[in-house]
C-alpha cells in the first residue's frame, strides 16, 4: 500500500478567543474527522470535495508539512509523523497556485534549487531538470523569470518541481485550477503517464469531471469526513441518476406532457424556465426528444453540482433553480 | 495652500495608522536616532577634544531632522503605487504641492527627534545649549528641514521615472549630505570642488548658523548664514516646481505614469 | 552538502536578480569617507585604523540584519516555506547557507574601504599582522552567520522585522565599540558590549593594523568563535522549535 490512513483527525484552533465568557471551551474547527483510507501503489486516487472540505489539510499531513491531532498515516510504510526523514525523499508535492516559486528567478534556477534540496547530485540533478522542463513543455521559456509566466505555466512548473526527486508517490492539490481546458487536458495526459510509470498519484479536486476522467478510484469528502469511495463508473451512475434537463420557453401543455412521462420525477417551473428531474436512467433522451419535437429549442442537460450529489448522499432533496 | 493642508492631513492619518504603532514609533525612532547621535558624539571623545564632541553632536543631531525629509523621495512612488498619481497629474493643482503635502507628515517626527536628541545628549556630553537663543535654534531646525525637504522633493521627481531606485536614491542622497555638508567632517578637509558643491546643498549653511548659535556668535553672522540656507532651499523649490511639471509631462507622453508600478 | 550548496547558489541568484543589499554596499564608502574625514580634520592619524575598521563591521552587521529579517519571512510570504520543509534537507541548513552567502558578500566592504582610503585620502593601509586580520575576518563572518540565525528566529517570533531592524544598528555599534572602543563606555555597559562578538572583532582588527604586537590573539579569536557558536546553537534551536510549532498549529504557508 502506498498510502495508509487510519483514523486521522485534525483540529484547528481559531485565532481569537471568544469575546464573552471563559475560553475554556476553545472553539475548534474540525478539518479532518477520523479519516481512514487506503491507496494502492500505482493507483490514481482522487479526493473529491468542495472548498473547505479538508482536502488540502489531508494532503499537507501526508506531505509531512502538518501534524495530525490524532490518528496515523503512513506513506510507503513509513509513519508521516515519526519517520519524516524516510517519507520526504519518497514524495513529490504539487500545491500549486500563484505562490511557491521564486518569481525573480528563472524556471531552471528554481528547479535546480529544489534538485539540490532533494539531494540530487549536481550533474544528474541538472540533467533531470532539463528533462522535466521538456516533459512539462517549458523548455522554451526555461530561462525567463517566473514572474512573466501565466498561471498555467506556473502550474506546469509546480508539477516539474514535484517530480524533481522522481518520487514513487505524488500528491497533487487541485492541479488544474486556473488552467484553460487545453492545459488541463495536457495535465491529465501527464498524470496518466505518471501512473503508467508505476507511480501512485493522489490528487485532490472539486471538479467531478476531472475526477471521473482521471482516477482509478475517487473518495468523496465533505466537512472533514469521508462519505464514500467509488470507482468513476459508480460515480457516473450516481451522476446520471441525478441528471436534469433545463429548458426555456416551453408551453404549459408541453410541460404537463413531459411531466406525465415515466421516469420523470419532478418538474419545476419558474417564469419561462423549466427544470425536469428524472430518477431513471435512459429517460433523458426521451424527454429531450419530446421537448424538441414540441418546438422547444432552448434545451440543455445539466449535471448536478457537487453540493447536490453530497446532499443527496446525506439524504436530502436537491435545491431549487 | 488648502490643498497642501488637506494632503498633509491625509498623509498624517496614513502615517500614524499604517506605518507606526505607538510603541514601535517610540522605541524604534527615538532609540535609534539618539544612539546615532551618541555614536558620532563619542567619536569626539575618542579624538580627545571637546570642540570635536560639540561639532559632531550638533551636526548629527541636526542631521536627524534633515534625514526625515527624505521620506518624500520615497513617498512619490507610494503615490504611484496606490494609483493616485495619474489622477493627480490629471488634476489642475500642481501635483508637486500635493506630494509635498503628503510627505510633510514625516517632518514633525524628524524635528521632534532632532530636538529631543539635542536636549538629551547635549548635557550628557557637556555641551551647553543656547537657551537664550532657543527660538532661533528652533527656527533654524525648521529652516534646515524645509530646505532639505525641497531638495528631496526635487529628487522625488526624478525617482518617478525609475521607481525601483527610490530607496537607493534617498539613501545615497542622505549619506552624501552626511558626508559633504559639514555634518561630521569640516568642509575644509575636502577638495575645493566638493566644497563648492556643498555651498548649494541644503544643511551646509544651516549648520553653520546653528553652530554659531551654540558658539554664541554675533546674530549678524547667524542671520547671514540663515539667509543663505533659505536661499538654497528656495532654489531647490524652484527647481522642483520646474522639473516636476516637465517630468509629469514626459511621463504622460511616454506612458510611464501608469496606475500601478511593477 | 548538496543542500547547502544549493542554498548558497540560490542566494547568489536572488541577490543578483533583486540587486539586493545594494543599500549597505553603497553606504559603506560614505561611512569610510566620514570617519576618515573626521580623523583627517583632527590630525589624529593614529586613529586611522579606527576609521577603517568601523565601516567594514557596520556593513557586515547591517547585511546580516537584513538577510535574517528577510529570509524566513519572504519564504513564508512566497509560500515556499512549506515546500522547503517537505524536502529531505533540514531547514536549518538552508537558512545557514543563505545567511552565510550574504555574510561572505559583505567582504566587499573591505575592498571598498581600502579603496576610499587609498584613492580618497591617500592613506596607505598597511596590515601589520595579516594572519590576525584574515583570521579575524573569517571568524567574524562565521559569528555573524550564527548571530543572524538567532535574529532570524527572533524576528519570526516577533512577527516582523522592520522595527527591530531599524533599532538594532546604531545602538549595537555603540555598545560593541565598533568605532569608539568599549573602554569609552560607562563601566556598567562594558560587559554588555563584550557579549556582542563585534566588540572582540573590532579590537582585534584594529590591533592587526597597528605595528605593536597583538596580544592574546587566540583568546580573543576564541571569544568570537564562542559567541558565534552560541548564536548558532540558539538560532538553530529556535528555528527548529518554530518549525515544530508551525507544523502543529498549521500556520505554515499562511500569511
Tab-separated table of C-alpha atoms in Angstrom, chain C residues 111-211:
chain	number	residue	atom	x	y	z
C	111	UNK	CA	37.796	46.368	-0.636
C	112	UNK	CA	35.602	49.456	-0.735
C	113	UNK	CA	37.084	50.875	2.445
C	114	UNK	CA	40.620	50.191	1.291
C	115	UNK	CA	39.821	51.943	-1.989
C	116	UNK	CA	38.346	55.003	-0.325
C	117	UNK	CA	41.333	55.294	1.990
C	118	UNK	CA	43.827	54.915	-0.815
C	119	UNK	CA	42.195	56.974	-3.543
C	120	UNK	CA	40.166	59.411	-1.494
C	121	UNK	CA	42.530	60.179	1.318
C	122	UNK	CA	45.882	58.968	0.062
C	123	UNK	CA	46.174	56.709	3.039
C	124	UNK	CA	48.097	53.514	2.531
C	125	UNK	CA	46.641	50.996	4.887
C	126	UNK	CA	49.318	48.552	5.946
C	127	UNK	CA	48.108	45.382	7.525
C	128	UNK	CA	50.853	44.824	10.053
C	129	UNK	CA	49.584	41.424	11.134
C	130	UNK	CA	47.911	39.892	8.082
C	131	UNK	CA	47.293	36.473	9.695
C	132	UNK	CA	45.445	38.085	12.549
C	133	UNK	CA	43.500	40.273	10.132
C	134	UNK	CA	42.407	37.433	7.898
C	135	UNK	CA	41.675	35.069	10.763
C	136	UNK	CA	39.583	37.697	12.495
C	137	UNK	CA	37.625	38.464	9.340
C	138	UNK	CA	36.861	34.807	8.709
C	139	UNK	CA	35.857	34.084	12.250
C	140	UNK	CA	33.793	37.263	12.406
C	141	UNK	CA	31.957	36.262	9.262
C	142	UNK	CA	31.063	32.910	10.781
C	143	UNK	CA	29.991	34.534	14.027
C	144	UNK	CA	27.789	36.904	12.053
C	145	UNK	CA	26.153	33.914	10.388
C	146	UNK	CA	25.400	32.353	13.752
C	147	UNK	CA	24.050	35.610	15.125
C	148	UNK	CA	21.916	36.134	12.037
C	149	UNK	CA	20.357	32.746	12.687
C	150	UNK	CA	19.244	33.839	16.144
C	151	UNK	CA	17.935	37.082	14.734
C	152	UNK	CA	16.004	35.220	12.048
C	153	UNK	CA	14.329	33.102	14.676
C	154	UNK	CA	13.663	36.111	16.881
C	155	UNK	CA	12.138	38.053	14.009
C	156	UNK	CA	9.784	35.210	13.168
C	157	UNK	CA	8.659	35.014	16.780
C	158	UNK	CA	8.226	38.752	16.961
C	159	UNK	CA	6.018	38.595	13.888
C	160	UNK	CA	8.055	41.021	11.865
C	161	UNK	CA	11.456	42.509	11.449
C	162	UNK	CA	11.116	46.099	10.365
C	163	UNK	CA	11.018	47.826	13.718
C	164	UNK	CA	13.866	45.804	15.115
C	165	UNK	CA	15.950	46.102	12.000
C	166	UNK	CA	15.761	49.860	12.382
C	167	UNK	CA	16.693	49.732	16.037
C	168	UNK	CA	19.447	47.190	16.030
C	169	UNK	CA	22.092	49.131	14.206
C	170	UNK	CA	23.462	52.237	15.925
C	171	UNK	CA	22.749	51.060	19.450
C	172	UNK	CA	24.721	47.905	18.666
C	173	UNK	CA	27.550	49.823	17.019
C	174	UNK	CA	27.750	51.961	20.130
C	175	UNK	CA	27.605	49.105	22.616
C	176	UNK	CA	30.054	46.936	20.743
C	177	UNK	CA	32.593	49.676	20.293
C	178	UNK	CA	32.701	49.337	16.550
C	179	UNK	CA	34.102	52.828	16.136
C	180	UNK	CA	34.836	54.073	19.615
C	181	UNK	CA	36.242	51.292	21.800
C	182	UNK	CA	34.292	49.907	24.697
C	183	UNK	CA	36.724	51.448	27.123
C	184	UNK	CA	34.954	54.747	26.464
C	185	UNK	CA	31.627	53.352	27.593
C	186	UNK	CA	30.497	53.701	31.195
C	187	UNK	CA	31.701	50.775	33.320
C	188	UNK	CA	28.362	49.085	33.688
C	189	UNK	CA	27.766	48.934	29.946
C	190	UNK	CA	31.060	47.339	29.044
C	191	UNK	CA	30.124	43.736	29.923
C	192	UNK	CA	27.085	44.083	27.651
C	193	UNK	CA	29.316	45.155	24.847
C	194	UNK	CA	31.602	42.188	25.440
C	195	UNK	CA	28.670	39.878	24.809
C	196	UNK	CA	28.482	41.121	21.236
C	197	UNK	CA	31.103	39.441	19.094
C	198	UNK	CA	31.630	42.680	17.179
C	199	UNK	CA	33.484	44.179	20.118
C	200	UNK	CA	36.157	41.481	20.022
C	201	UNK	CA	36.360	41.706	16.245
C	202	UNK	CA	36.777	45.466	16.325
C	203	UNK	CA	39.605	45.323	18.840
C	204	UNK	CA	41.416	42.539	17.019
C	205	UNK	CA	41.086	44.110	13.607
C	206	UNK	CA	42.364	47.426	14.893
C	207	UNK	CA	45.289	45.681	16.576
C	208	UNK	CA	46.121	43.846	13.371
C	209	UNK	CA	46.554	47.187	11.626
C	210	UNK	CA	48.951	48.525	14.217
C	211	UNK	CA	52.648	47.899	14.465
